């Protein structure tokens, strides 16, 4: 039997169903794997006792014939999801000691489906970052290394802890959140699959908010079929979330029949950006050839407002963040730094509790919302966002999905770009447009760079057509035959 931590989620599900091993055995193996990979700093909080108790309960349910969709599967949860009585930090000092008395809807759905929690994964503070270097709890190391070098690399962000944990075989899957690419970009950097569903597909209730009109939870796994299974367990309408869409959650796995003949795939010319490394274009062209060989039709399309997506995002997202983060004041929960007056306490708490990147975005957000600048910046950004969404709407009258690279480079070194916010923000150049339009997207590993690091391909789909997206992604995955392993692995 294969080492339990090296099974895919799909293989583990089938093995549990056949009785090849128990949920406790599977979970114990992953608890030990989490401990073995602590050097990566992928977890903020480990919950081994909770995991093993959950596994025992899972085995009992299975013996009664009550197995759920994710019965006995050990998962990691990004520390942006509130978990009842378990420390939830959002990677920030300002939430020191916060143990929610409630469970996020997404994590509650996963537990209802039979999954088991291994712990809470590290992330950029309040999900603000593309490297997982802004966390109060320190940066996460990517388990991959460049050939001939042991220099640590970033896992991408903000869901870098989740991506690293899945890549290092510490967890069979993990939750992430994607505001401008924070599932897809770290998935590409770590050689795993990351999916952002349509905005409204998964509830945002109980997820610490960054930008409410953009945030969306999604699965991070080692295979496309795994993502389909996990998404089914996560998704669903939630009356507690006013942006949750009341539409049935299909059996995504059933839609994955491997047949993409006649499907039209859009290739946007605006994603061919000057200065992009040749190996990114090469893997993109390889993806095109794989889909052609499978019987899909390539269609050149134009998304003319793409060049405005990044500046639009960095107006809309900080504006919403400045509003959302106003609730952290040291009064009700988390960190409190005393002052002589109430105002001084607010200022001291927020000054000490927030990191530099969070402060930068709060300041930008407050500026673009301020009197005299609201129309010049925020309202204009909202209008351009509509134009970006309309570009995609027009494209989907001609094509079924869109194929692009996921990121403009492979993983970079820890500490690189930290003194250049614009260079850091450019990591999201391929992922932000779909976030602004609320569309589903998936990244999957498709090849290796010249120095042996994973490169990702991104597929973007029509609203609530995750099934089509997953079907095409699995065809790409089969063609890519990506089986390379990171150097640091449990």
GROMACS .gro file of C-alpha atoms in nm:
model
  490
    1UNK     CA    1   0.000   0.000   0.000
    2UNK     CA    2   0.124   0.348  -0.084
    3UNK     CA    3   0.233   0.577   0.195
    4UNK     CA    4  -0.096   0.718   0.323
    5UNK     CA    5   0.013   1.081   0.298
    6UNK     CA    6   0.099   1.035  -0.071
    7UNK     CA    7  -0.249   0.925  -0.170
    8UNK     CA    8  -0.470   1.173  -0.347
    9UNK     CA    9  -0.794   1.271  -0.180
   10UNK     CA   10  -0.978   1.057  -0.436
   11UNK     CA   11  -0.758   0.755  -0.364
   12UNK     CA   12  -0.799   0.802   0.010
   13UNK     CA   13  -1.177   0.825  -0.026
   14UNK     CA   14  -1.183   0.501  -0.222
   15UNK     CA   15  -0.941   0.329   0.017
   16UNK     CA   16  -1.152   0.423   0.318
   17UNK     CA   17  -1.462   0.300   0.140
   18UNK     CA   18  -1.300  -0.039   0.070
   19UNK     CA   19  -1.168  -0.068   0.427
   20UNK     CA   20  -0.801  -0.065   0.326
   21UNK     CA   21  -0.731   0.162   0.624
   22UNK     CA   22  -0.928   0.356   0.883
   23UNK     CA   23  -0.986   0.728   0.914
   24UNK     CA   24  -0.779   0.720   1.233
   25UNK     CA   25  -0.483   0.557   1.052
   26UNK     CA   26  -0.510   0.810   0.769
   27UNK     CA   27  -0.535   1.102   1.010
   28UNK     CA   28  -0.252   0.979   1.234
   29UNK     CA   29  -0.024   0.965   0.930
   30UNK     CA   30  -0.110   1.325   0.845
   31UNK     CA   31  -0.070   1.446   1.203
   32UNK     CA   32   0.283   1.306   1.195
   33UNK     CA   33   0.341   1.465   0.856
   34UNK     CA   34   0.238   1.807   0.989
   35UNK     CA   35   0.490   1.767   1.272
   36UNK     CA   36   0.764   1.657   1.029
   37UNK     CA   37   0.716   1.963   0.808
   38UNK     CA   38   0.714   2.231   1.078
   39UNK     CA   39   1.021   2.391   0.922
   40UNK     CA   40   0.792   2.520   0.644
   41UNK     CA   41   0.588   2.722   0.896
   42UNK     CA   42   0.275   2.626   0.701
   43UNK     CA   43   0.056   2.601   1.012
   44UNK     CA   44  -0.019   2.865   1.273
   45UNK     CA   45  -0.219   2.625   1.491
   46UNK     CA   46  -0.206   2.245   1.488
   47UNK     CA   47  -0.508   2.052   1.620
   48UNK     CA   48  -0.393   1.687   1.646
   49UNK     CA   49  -0.631   1.589   1.927
   50UNK     CA   50  -0.927   1.741   1.746
   51UNK     CA   51  -0.820   1.563   1.428
   52UNK     CA   52  -0.794   1.220   1.591
   53UNK     CA   53  -1.123   1.262   1.776
   54UNK     CA   54  -1.284   1.357   1.446
   55UNK     CA   55  -1.131   1.052   1.278
   56UNK     CA   56  -1.267   0.820   1.546
   57UNK     CA   57  -1.613   0.972   1.502
   58UNK     CA   58  -1.578   0.927   1.127
   59UNK     CA   59  -1.494   0.559   1.161
   60UNK     CA   60  -1.804   0.511   1.375
   61UNK     CA   61  -2.025   0.683   1.117
   62UNK     CA   62  -1.881   0.470   0.839
   63UNK     CA   63  -1.947   0.151   1.036
   64UNK     CA   64  -2.313   0.258   1.053
   65UNK     CA   65  -2.329   0.325   0.678
   66UNK     CA   66  -2.346   0.703   0.727
   67UNK     CA   67  -2.039   0.811   0.528
   68UNK     CA   68  -2.039   1.166   0.388
   69UNK     CA   69  -1.881   1.302   0.070
   70UNK     CA   70  -1.552   1.371   0.253
   71UNK     CA   71  -1.580   1.108   0.524
   72UNK     CA   72  -1.253   1.068   0.714
   73UNK     CA   73  -1.049   1.300   0.489
   74UNK     CA   74  -0.793   1.509   0.684
   75UNK     CA   75  -0.792   1.873   0.570
   76UNK     CA   76  -0.613   2.195   0.663
   77UNK     CA   77  -0.810   2.518   0.709
   78UNK     CA   78  -0.673   2.858   0.613
   79UNK     CA   79  -0.660   3.070   0.929
   80UNK     CA   80  -0.908   3.315   0.780
   81UNK     CA   81  -1.200   3.080   0.850
   82UNK     CA   82  -1.352   3.107   1.196
   83UNK     CA   83  -1.338   2.772   1.373
   84UNK     CA   84  -1.529   2.729   1.698
   85UNK     CA   85  -1.306   2.734   2.008
   86UNK     CA   86  -0.991   2.718   1.792
   87UNK     CA   87  -0.756   3.016   1.762
   88UNK     CA   88  -0.833   3.221   1.451
   89UNK     CA   89  -0.578   3.493   1.370
   90UNK     CA   90  -0.603   3.595   1.002
   91UNK     CA   91  -0.223   3.603   1.029
   92UNK     CA   92  -0.245   3.924   1.234
   93UNK     CA   93  -0.120   4.035   1.575
   94UNK     CA   94  -0.444   4.227   1.627
   95UNK     CA   95  -0.642   3.902   1.664
   96UNK     CA   96  -0.419   3.759   1.938
   97UNK     CA   97  -0.609   3.503   2.142
   98UNK     CA   98  -0.931   3.520   1.940
   99UNK     CA   99  -1.124   3.193   1.967
  100UNK     CA  100  -1.459   3.225   1.786
  101UNK     CA  101  -1.770   3.086   1.947
  102UNK     CA  102  -1.908   2.993   1.607
  103UNK     CA  103  -1.802   2.804   1.293
  104UNK     CA  104  -1.772   2.946   0.943
  105UNK     CA  105  -2.032   2.804   0.704
  106UNK     CA  106  -1.768   2.655   0.471
  107UNK     CA  107  -1.584   2.471   0.748
  108UNK     CA  108  -1.914   2.362   0.902
  109UNK     CA  109  -2.013   2.217   0.563
  110UNK     CA  110  -1.685   2.026   0.548
  111UNK     CA  111  -1.733   1.877   0.895
  112UNK     CA  112  -2.091   1.785   0.804
  113UNK     CA  113  -1.948   1.603   0.500
  114UNK     CA  114  -1.723   1.401   0.733
  115UNK     CA  115  -1.388   1.582   0.694
  116UNK     CA  116  -1.133   1.609   0.976
  117UNK     CA  117  -0.937   1.924   1.072
  118UNK     CA  118  -0.557   1.899   1.104
  119UNK     CA  119  -0.506   2.265   1.192
  120UNK     CA  120  -0.509   2.626   1.073
  121UNK     CA  121  -0.268   2.730   0.798
  122UNK     CA  122  -0.054   3.040   0.776
  123UNK     CA  123  -0.139   3.326   0.539
  124UNK     CA  124  -0.051   3.681   0.448
  125UNK     CA  125  -0.196   3.911   0.713
  126UNK     CA  126  -0.569   3.954   0.648
  127UNK     CA  127  -0.501   3.783   0.312
  128UNK     CA  128  -0.312   4.090   0.189
  129UNK     CA  129  -0.012   3.973  -0.009
  130UNK     CA  130   0.118   3.758  -0.292
  131UNK     CA  131   0.406   3.588  -0.112
  132UNK     CA  132   0.288   3.479   0.236
  133UNK     CA  133   0.561   3.703   0.379
  134UNK     CA  134   0.335   3.955   0.554
  135UNK     CA  135   0.205   3.716   0.823
  136UNK     CA  136   0.266   3.819   1.186
  137UNK     CA  137   0.365   3.455   1.242
  138UNK     CA  138   0.647   3.466   0.987
  139UNK     CA  139   0.676   3.367   0.625
  140UNK     CA  140   0.591   3.024   0.488
  141UNK     CA  141   0.853   2.832   0.293
  142UNK     CA  142   0.763   2.670  -0.035
  143UNK     CA  143   0.854   2.297  -0.020
  144UNK     CA  144   1.007   2.334  -0.368
  145UNK     CA  145   1.368   2.441  -0.430
  146UNK     CA  146   1.550   2.553  -0.744
  147UNK     CA  147   1.778   2.290  -0.890
  148UNK     CA  148   2.121   2.319  -0.734
  149UNK     CA  149   2.008   2.559  -0.461
  150UNK     CA  150   1.865   2.527  -0.112
  151UNK     CA  151   1.761   2.893  -0.092
  152UNK     CA  152   1.403   2.913   0.043
  153UNK     CA  153   1.128   3.029  -0.193
  154UNK     CA  154   0.789   3.184  -0.125
  155UNK     CA  155   0.478   2.966  -0.167
  156UNK     CA  156   0.274   3.257  -0.306
  157UNK     CA  157  -0.010   3.422  -0.126
  158UNK     CA  158  -0.224   3.478   0.048
  159UNK     CA  159  -0.315   3.106   0.078
  160UNK     CA  160   0.052   3.006   0.086
  161UNK     CA  161   0.027   2.797   0.402
  162UNK     CA  162  -0.253   2.591   0.252
  163UNK     CA  163  -0.065   2.545  -0.077
  164UNK     CA  164   0.257   2.445   0.100
  165UNK     CA  165   0.077   2.199   0.328
  166UNK     CA  166  -0.091   2.025   0.035
  167UNK     CA  167   0.228   2.019  -0.176
  168UNK     CA  168   0.437   1.881   0.113
  169UNK     CA  169   0.184   1.600   0.170
  170UNK     CA  170   0.085   1.732   0.513
  171UNK     CA  171  -0.285   1.755   0.418
  172UNK     CA  172  -0.501   1.586   0.152
  173UNK     CA  173  -0.660   1.922   0.077
  174UNK     CA  174  -0.696   2.268   0.225
  175UNK     CA  175  -0.930   2.563   0.211
  176UNK     CA  176  -0.812   2.887   0.060
  177UNK     CA  177  -0.966   3.223  -0.014
  178UNK     CA  178  -0.921   3.413  -0.338
  179UNK     CA  179  -0.967   3.791  -0.356
  180UNK     CA  180  -0.739   3.870  -0.649
  181UNK     CA  181  -0.567   3.536  -0.707
  182UNK     CA  182  -0.486   3.414  -0.357
  183UNK     CA  183  -0.583   3.053  -0.432
  184UNK     CA  184  -0.466   3.024  -0.792
  185UNK     CA  185  -0.126   3.198  -0.768
  186UNK     CA  186   0.004   2.997  -0.466
  187UNK     CA  187  -0.131   2.679  -0.628
  188UNK     CA  188   0.086   2.757  -0.932
  189UNK     CA  189   0.393   2.831  -0.718
  190UNK     CA  190   0.356   2.507  -0.519
  191UNK     CA  191   0.256   2.271  -0.799
  192UNK     CA  192  -0.096   2.195  -0.675
  193UNK     CA  193  -0.451   2.255  -0.796
  194UNK     CA  194  -0.634   2.563  -0.670
  195UNK     CA  195  -0.988   2.664  -0.760
  196UNK     CA  196  -1.175   2.989  -0.711
  197UNK     CA  197  -1.547   2.920  -0.759
  198UNK     CA  198  -1.796   3.173  -0.890
  199UNK     CA  199  -1.853   3.460  -0.647
  200UNK     CA  200  -2.149   3.351  -0.433
  201UNK     CA  201  -2.097   2.975  -0.479
  202UNK     CA  202  -1.940   2.932  -0.132
  203UNK     CA  203  -2.062   3.125   0.169
  204UNK     CA  204  -1.845   3.406   0.306
  205UNK     CA  205  -2.010   3.386   0.649
  206UNK     CA  206  -1.749   3.333   0.918
  207UNK     CA  207  -1.456   3.418   0.690
  208UNK     CA  208  -1.256   3.717   0.812
  209UNK     CA  209  -1.329   3.980   0.548
  210UNK     CA  210  -1.071   4.150   0.328
  211UNK     CA  211  -1.273   4.286   0.031
  212UNK     CA  212  -1.632   4.171   0.056
  213UNK     CA  213  -1.724   4.203  -0.313
  214UNK     CA  214  -1.425   3.993  -0.415
  215UNK     CA  215  -1.353   3.732  -0.143
  216UNK     CA  216  -1.441   3.375  -0.233
  217UNK     CA  217  -1.350   3.046  -0.065
  218UNK     CA  218  -1.225   2.751  -0.266
  219UNK     CA  219  -1.039   2.417  -0.248
  220UNK     CA  220  -0.667   2.350  -0.281
  221UNK     CA  221  -0.578   1.990  -0.363
  222UNK     CA  222  -0.325   1.773  -0.544
  223UNK     CA  223  -0.558   1.679  -0.827
  224UNK     CA  224  -0.848   1.820  -1.027
  225UNK     CA  225  -1.087   1.540  -0.928
  226UNK     CA  226  -0.994   1.603  -0.564
  227UNK     CA  227  -1.094   1.968  -0.611
  228UNK     CA  228  -1.429   1.862  -0.755
  229UNK     CA  229  -1.501   1.642  -0.454
  230UNK     CA  230  -1.390   1.905  -0.203
  231UNK     CA  231  -1.583   2.187  -0.369
  232UNK     CA  232  -1.901   1.982  -0.353
  233UNK     CA  233  -1.848   1.953   0.023
  234UNK     CA  234  -1.779   2.327   0.066
  235UNK     CA  235  -2.043   2.488  -0.154
  236UNK     CA  236  -2.409   2.564  -0.097
  237UNK     CA  237  -2.656   2.843  -0.037
  238UNK     CA  238  -2.633   3.017   0.300
  239UNK     CA  239  -2.910   3.252   0.418
  240UNK     CA  240  -2.658   3.409   0.660
  241UNK     CA  241  -2.463   3.548   0.363
  242UNK     CA  242  -2.655   3.801   0.153
  243UNK     CA  243  -2.418   3.740  -0.142
  244UNK     CA  244  -2.465   3.363  -0.136
  245UNK     CA  245  -2.646   3.246  -0.450
  246UNK     CA  246  -2.937   3.006  -0.411
  247UNK     CA  247  -2.855   2.760  -0.688
  248UNK     CA  248  -2.812   2.381  -0.665
  249UNK     CA  249  -2.464   2.238  -0.612
  250UNK     CA  250  -2.411   1.973  -0.881
  251UNK     CA  251  -2.206   1.657  -0.855
  252UNK     CA  252  -1.897   1.807  -1.014
  253UNK     CA  253  -1.722   1.472  -1.035
  254UNK     CA  254  -2.000   1.334  -1.255
  255UNK     CA  255  -1.937   1.610  -1.511
  256UNK     CA  256  -1.575   1.505  -1.559
  257UNK     CA  257  -1.615   1.267  -1.852
  258UNK     CA  258  -1.291   1.358  -2.031
  259UNK     CA  259  -1.469   1.468  -2.347
  260UNK     CA  260  -1.391   1.823  -2.463
  261UNK     CA  261  -1.449   1.766  -2.834
  262UNK     CA  262  -1.609   2.071  -2.994
  263UNK     CA  263  -1.554   2.285  -2.686
  264UNK     CA  264  -1.433   2.636  -2.770
  265UNK     CA  265  -1.135   2.767  -2.575
  266UNK     CA  266  -1.059   3.140  -2.577
  267UNK     CA  267  -0.698   3.260  -2.601
  268UNK     CA  268  -0.688   3.630  -2.497
  269UNK     CA  269  -0.424   3.835  -2.675
  270UNK     CA  270  -0.400   4.079  -2.382
  271UNK     CA  271  -0.242   3.808  -2.163
  272UNK     CA  272   0.070   3.810  -2.381
  273UNK     CA  273   0.257   4.069  -2.177
  274UNK     CA  274   0.597   4.217  -2.263
  275UNK     CA  275   0.867   4.095  -2.029
  276UNK     CA  276   0.697   3.767  -1.943
  277UNK     CA  277   0.957   3.486  -1.932
  278UNK     CA  278   0.962   3.268  -2.243
  279UNK     CA  279   0.894   2.955  -2.037
  280UNK     CA  280   0.554   3.098  -1.934
  281UNK     CA  281   0.457   3.139  -2.299
  282UNK     CA  282   0.593   2.793  -2.373
  283UNK     CA  283   0.377   2.618  -2.114
  284UNK     CA  284   0.075   2.822  -2.231
  285UNK     CA  285   0.135   2.709  -2.591
  286UNK     CA  286   0.174   2.353  -2.470
  287UNK     CA  287  -0.166   2.378  -2.299
  288UNK     CA  288  -0.316   2.501  -2.625
  289UNK     CA  289  -0.171   2.202  -2.811
  290UNK     CA  290  -0.296   1.955  -2.549
  291UNK     CA  291  -0.652   2.084  -2.579
  292UNK     CA  292  -0.634   2.087  -2.958
  293UNK     CA  293  -0.524   1.723  -2.950
  294UNK     CA  294  -0.823   1.643  -2.727
  295UNK     CA  295  -1.060   1.789  -2.987
  296UNK     CA  296  -1.121   2.138  -2.849
  297UNK     CA  297  -1.125   2.440  -3.078
  298UNK     CA  298  -0.898   2.737  -3.005
  299UNK     CA  299  -1.050   3.084  -3.059
  300UNK     CA  300  -0.852   3.409  -3.042
  301UNK     CA  301  -1.039   3.658  -2.825
  302UNK     CA  302  -0.987   4.008  -2.693
  303UNK     CA  303  -1.043   4.130  -2.338
  304UNK     CA  304  -0.957   4.496  -2.406
  305UNK     CA  305  -0.989   4.632  -2.052
  306UNK     CA  306  -0.748   4.376  -1.904
  307UNK     CA  307  -0.471   4.635  -1.879
  308UNK     CA  308  -0.684   4.833  -1.632
  309UNK     CA  309  -0.762   4.533  -1.409
  310UNK     CA  310  -0.466   4.560  -1.171
  311UNK     CA  311  -0.502   4.934  -1.092
  312UNK     CA  312  -0.879   4.888  -1.062
  313UNK     CA  313  -0.830   4.604  -0.815
  314UNK     CA  314  -0.584   4.804  -0.606
  315UNK     CA  315  -0.846   5.077  -0.565
  316UNK     CA  316  -1.153   4.860  -0.502
  317UNK     CA  317  -0.990   4.605  -0.269
  318UNK     CA  318  -0.814   4.855  -0.035
  319UNK     CA  319  -1.131   5.068  -0.022
  320UNK     CA  320  -1.332   4.770   0.101
  321UNK     CA  321  -1.050   4.663   0.333
  322UNK     CA  322  -1.031   5.004   0.500
  323UNK     CA  323  -1.400   4.972   0.582
  324UNK     CA  324  -1.387   4.606   0.692
  325UNK     CA  325  -1.083   4.651   0.914
  326UNK     CA  326  -1.234   4.944   1.103
  327UNK     CA  327  -1.393   4.688   1.338
  328UNK     CA  328  -1.055   4.598   1.491
  329UNK     CA  329  -1.016   4.849   1.771
  330UNK     CA  330  -0.906   4.658   2.083
  331UNK     CA  331  -1.246   4.688   2.252
  332UNK     CA  332  -1.423   4.356   2.203
  333UNK     CA  333  -1.164   4.090   2.114
  334UNK     CA  334  -0.801   4.034   2.024
  335UNK     CA  335  -0.511   4.265   2.105
  336UNK     CA  336  -0.559   4.570   2.330
  337UNK     CA  337  -0.283   4.826   2.389
  338UNK     CA  338  -0.374   5.063   2.670
  339UNK     CA  339  -0.384   5.440   2.626
  340UNK     CA  340  -0.475   5.738   2.845
  341UNK     CA  341  -0.790   5.798   2.642
  342UNK     CA  342  -1.019   5.584   2.428
  343UNK     CA  343  -0.879   5.740   2.112
  344UNK     CA  344  -0.524   5.668   2.225
  345UNK     CA  345  -0.618   5.307   2.292
  346UNK     CA  346  -0.763   5.277   1.940
  347UNK     CA  347  -0.453   5.430   1.785
  348UNK     CA  348  -0.204   5.227   1.989
  349UNK     CA  349  -0.389   4.899   1.930
  350UNK     CA  350  -0.420   4.948   1.556
  351UNK     CA  351  -0.066   5.084   1.528
  352UNK     CA  352   0.083   4.780   1.699
  353UNK     CA  353  -0.169   4.523   1.580
  354UNK     CA  354  -0.153   4.581   1.204
  355UNK     CA  355   0.153   4.506   0.990
  356UNK     CA  356   0.303   4.737   0.727
  357UNK     CA  357   0.116   4.594   0.425
  358UNK     CA  358  -0.221   4.611   0.601
  359UNK     CA  359  -0.154   4.970   0.706
  360UNK     CA  360  -0.057   5.056   0.348
  361UNK     CA  361  -0.385   4.921   0.212
  362UNK     CA  362  -0.596   5.084   0.482
  363UNK     CA  363  -0.435   5.418   0.399
  364UNK     CA  364  -0.487   5.371   0.025
  365UNK     CA  365  -0.848   5.267   0.084
  366UNK     CA  366  -0.924   5.560   0.312
  367UNK     CA  367  -0.769   5.797   0.058
  368UNK     CA  368  -0.971   5.676  -0.243
  369UNK     CA  369  -1.292   5.694  -0.039
  370UNK     CA  370  -1.224   6.040   0.100
  371UNK     CA  371  -1.419   6.351   0.006
  372UNK     CA  372  -1.289   6.499  -0.317
  373UNK     CA  373  -1.134   6.172  -0.435
  374UNK     CA  374  -1.427   5.929  -0.422
  375UNK     CA  375  -1.546   6.008  -0.776
  376UNK     CA  376  -1.198   6.045  -0.919
  377UNK     CA  377  -1.080   5.705  -0.795
  378UNK     CA  378  -1.333   5.469  -0.638
  379UNK     CA  379  -1.633   5.545  -0.860
  380UNK     CA  380  -1.416   5.536  -1.172
  381UNK     CA  381  -1.272   5.200  -1.062
  382UNK     CA  382  -1.624   5.064  -1.015
  383UNK     CA  383  -1.716   5.165  -1.369
  384UNK     CA  384  -1.402   5.006  -1.514
  385UNK     CA  385  -1.479   4.689  -1.318
  386UNK     CA  386  -1.811   4.672  -1.501
  387UNK     CA  387  -1.632   4.709  -1.835
  388UNK     CA  388  -1.395   4.424  -1.744
  389UNK     CA  389  -1.694   4.202  -1.657
  390UNK     CA  390  -1.858   4.298  -1.987
  391UNK     CA  391  -1.543   4.196  -2.178
  392UNK     CA  392  -1.576   3.846  -2.036
  393UNK     CA  393  -1.950   3.839  -2.101
  394UNK     CA  394  -1.890   3.919  -2.468
  395UNK     CA  395  -1.611   3.660  -2.490
  396UNK     CA  396  -1.835   3.386  -2.350
  397UNK     CA  397  -2.076   3.439  -2.637
  398UNK     CA  398  -1.798   3.289  -2.855
  399UNK     CA  399  -1.616   3.047  -2.622
  400UNK     CA  400  -1.685   2.807  -2.335
  401UNK     CA  401  -1.367   2.861  -2.131
  402UNK     CA  402  -1.056   3.081  -2.142
  403UNK     CA  403  -0.700   2.948  -2.112
  404UNK     CA  404  -0.415   3.163  -1.975
  405UNK     CA  405  -0.101   3.132  -1.763
  406UNK     CA  406  -0.164   3.152  -1.389
  407UNK     CA  407   0.132   3.368  -1.285
  408UNK     CA  408   0.399   3.569  -1.470
  409UNK     CA  409   0.682   3.370  -1.313
  410UNK     CA  410   0.770   3.068  -1.104
  411UNK     CA  411   0.814   3.105  -0.727
  412UNK     CA  412   1.066   3.368  -0.621
  413UNK     CA  413   1.299   3.390  -0.324
  414UNK     CA  414   1.184   3.468   0.029
  415UNK     CA  415   1.244   3.838   0.089
  416UNK     CA  416   1.247   3.931  -0.280
  417UNK     CA  417   1.020   4.217  -0.394
  418UNK     CA  418   0.935   4.306  -0.033
  419UNK     CA  419   1.066   4.662  -0.081
  420UNK     CA  420   0.875   4.709  -0.409
  421UNK     CA  421   0.496   4.684  -0.359
  422UNK     CA  422   0.422   4.738  -0.729
  423UNK     CA  423   0.647   4.447  -0.833
  424UNK     CA  424   0.474   4.233  -0.570
  425UNK     CA  425   0.128   4.334  -0.691
  426UNK     CA  426   0.220   4.237  -1.050
  427UNK     CA  427   0.219   3.870  -0.941
  428UNK     CA  428  -0.161   3.885  -0.968
  429UNK     CA  429  -0.172   4.030  -1.321
  430UNK     CA  430  -0.328   3.713  -1.473
  431UNK     CA  431  -0.565   3.632  -1.188
  432UNK     CA  432  -0.720   3.968  -1.094
  433UNK     CA  433  -0.947   4.016  -1.400
  434UNK     CA  434  -1.158   3.708  -1.324
  435UNK     CA  435  -1.184   3.812  -0.959
  436UNK     CA  436  -1.321   4.153  -1.056
  437UNK     CA  437  -1.576   3.980  -1.281
  438UNK     CA  438  -1.671   3.723  -1.015
  439UNK     CA  439  -1.589   3.431  -1.248
  440UNK     CA  440  -1.469   3.082  -1.158
  441UNK     CA  441  -1.106   2.996  -1.224
  442UNK     CA  442  -0.875   2.702  -1.166
  443UNK     CA  443  -0.497   2.665  -1.173
  444UNK     CA  444  -0.323   2.334  -1.230
  445UNK     CA  445   0.045   2.241  -1.259
  446UNK     CA  446   0.144   2.195  -1.622
  447UNK     CA  447   0.523   2.183  -1.632
  448UNK     CA  448   0.853   2.285  -1.476
  449UNK     CA  449   1.066   2.593  -1.526
  450UNK     CA  450   1.426   2.573  -1.642
  451UNK     CA  451   1.537   2.552  -1.278
  452UNK     CA  452   1.285   2.284  -1.183
  453UNK     CA  453   0.998   2.485  -1.033
  454UNK     CA  454   0.629   2.427  -1.109
  455UNK     CA  455   0.445   2.642  -1.363
  456UNK     CA  456   0.067   2.668  -1.371
  457UNK     CA  457  -0.202   2.700  -1.634
  458UNK     CA  458  -0.525   2.883  -1.556
  459UNK     CA  459  -0.871   2.811  -1.693
  460UNK     CA  460  -1.150   3.067  -1.651
  461UNK     CA  461  -1.515   2.974  -1.690
  462UNK     CA  462  -1.864   3.115  -1.710
  463UNK     CA  463  -2.059   3.190  -1.391
  464UNK     CA  464  -2.161   2.874  -1.205
  465UNK     CA  465  -2.013   2.651  -1.477
  466UNK     CA  466  -1.751   2.499  -1.247
  467UNK     CA  467  -1.835   2.154  -1.387
  468UNK     CA  468  -1.720   2.251  -1.736
  469UNK     CA  469  -1.408   2.411  -1.593
  470UNK     CA  470  -1.320   2.098  -1.395
  471UNK     CA  471  -1.381   1.874  -1.697
  472UNK     CA  472  -1.141   2.075  -1.915
  473UNK     CA  473  -0.888   2.101  -1.632
  474UNK     CA  474  -0.879   1.724  -1.591
  475UNK     CA  475  -0.810   1.681  -1.963
  476UNK     CA  476  -0.515   1.921  -1.929
  477UNK     CA  477  -0.400   1.742  -1.613
  478UNK     CA  478  -0.404   1.405  -1.790
  479UNK     CA  479  -0.203   1.544  -2.082
  480UNK     CA  480   0.048   1.723  -1.859
  481UNK     CA  481   0.127   1.408  -1.655
  482UNK     CA  482   0.273   1.630  -1.384
  483UNK     CA  483   0.424   1.396  -1.126
  484UNK     CA  484   0.723   1.594  -1.000
  485UNK     CA  485   0.760   1.615  -0.622
  486UNK     CA  486   0.893   1.902  -0.409
  487UNK     CA  487   1.224   1.855  -0.231
  488UNK     CA  488   1.072   1.899   0.117
  489UNK     CA  489   0.802   1.641   0.161
  490UNK     CA  490   0.663   1.432   0.445
   0.00000   0.00000   0.00000
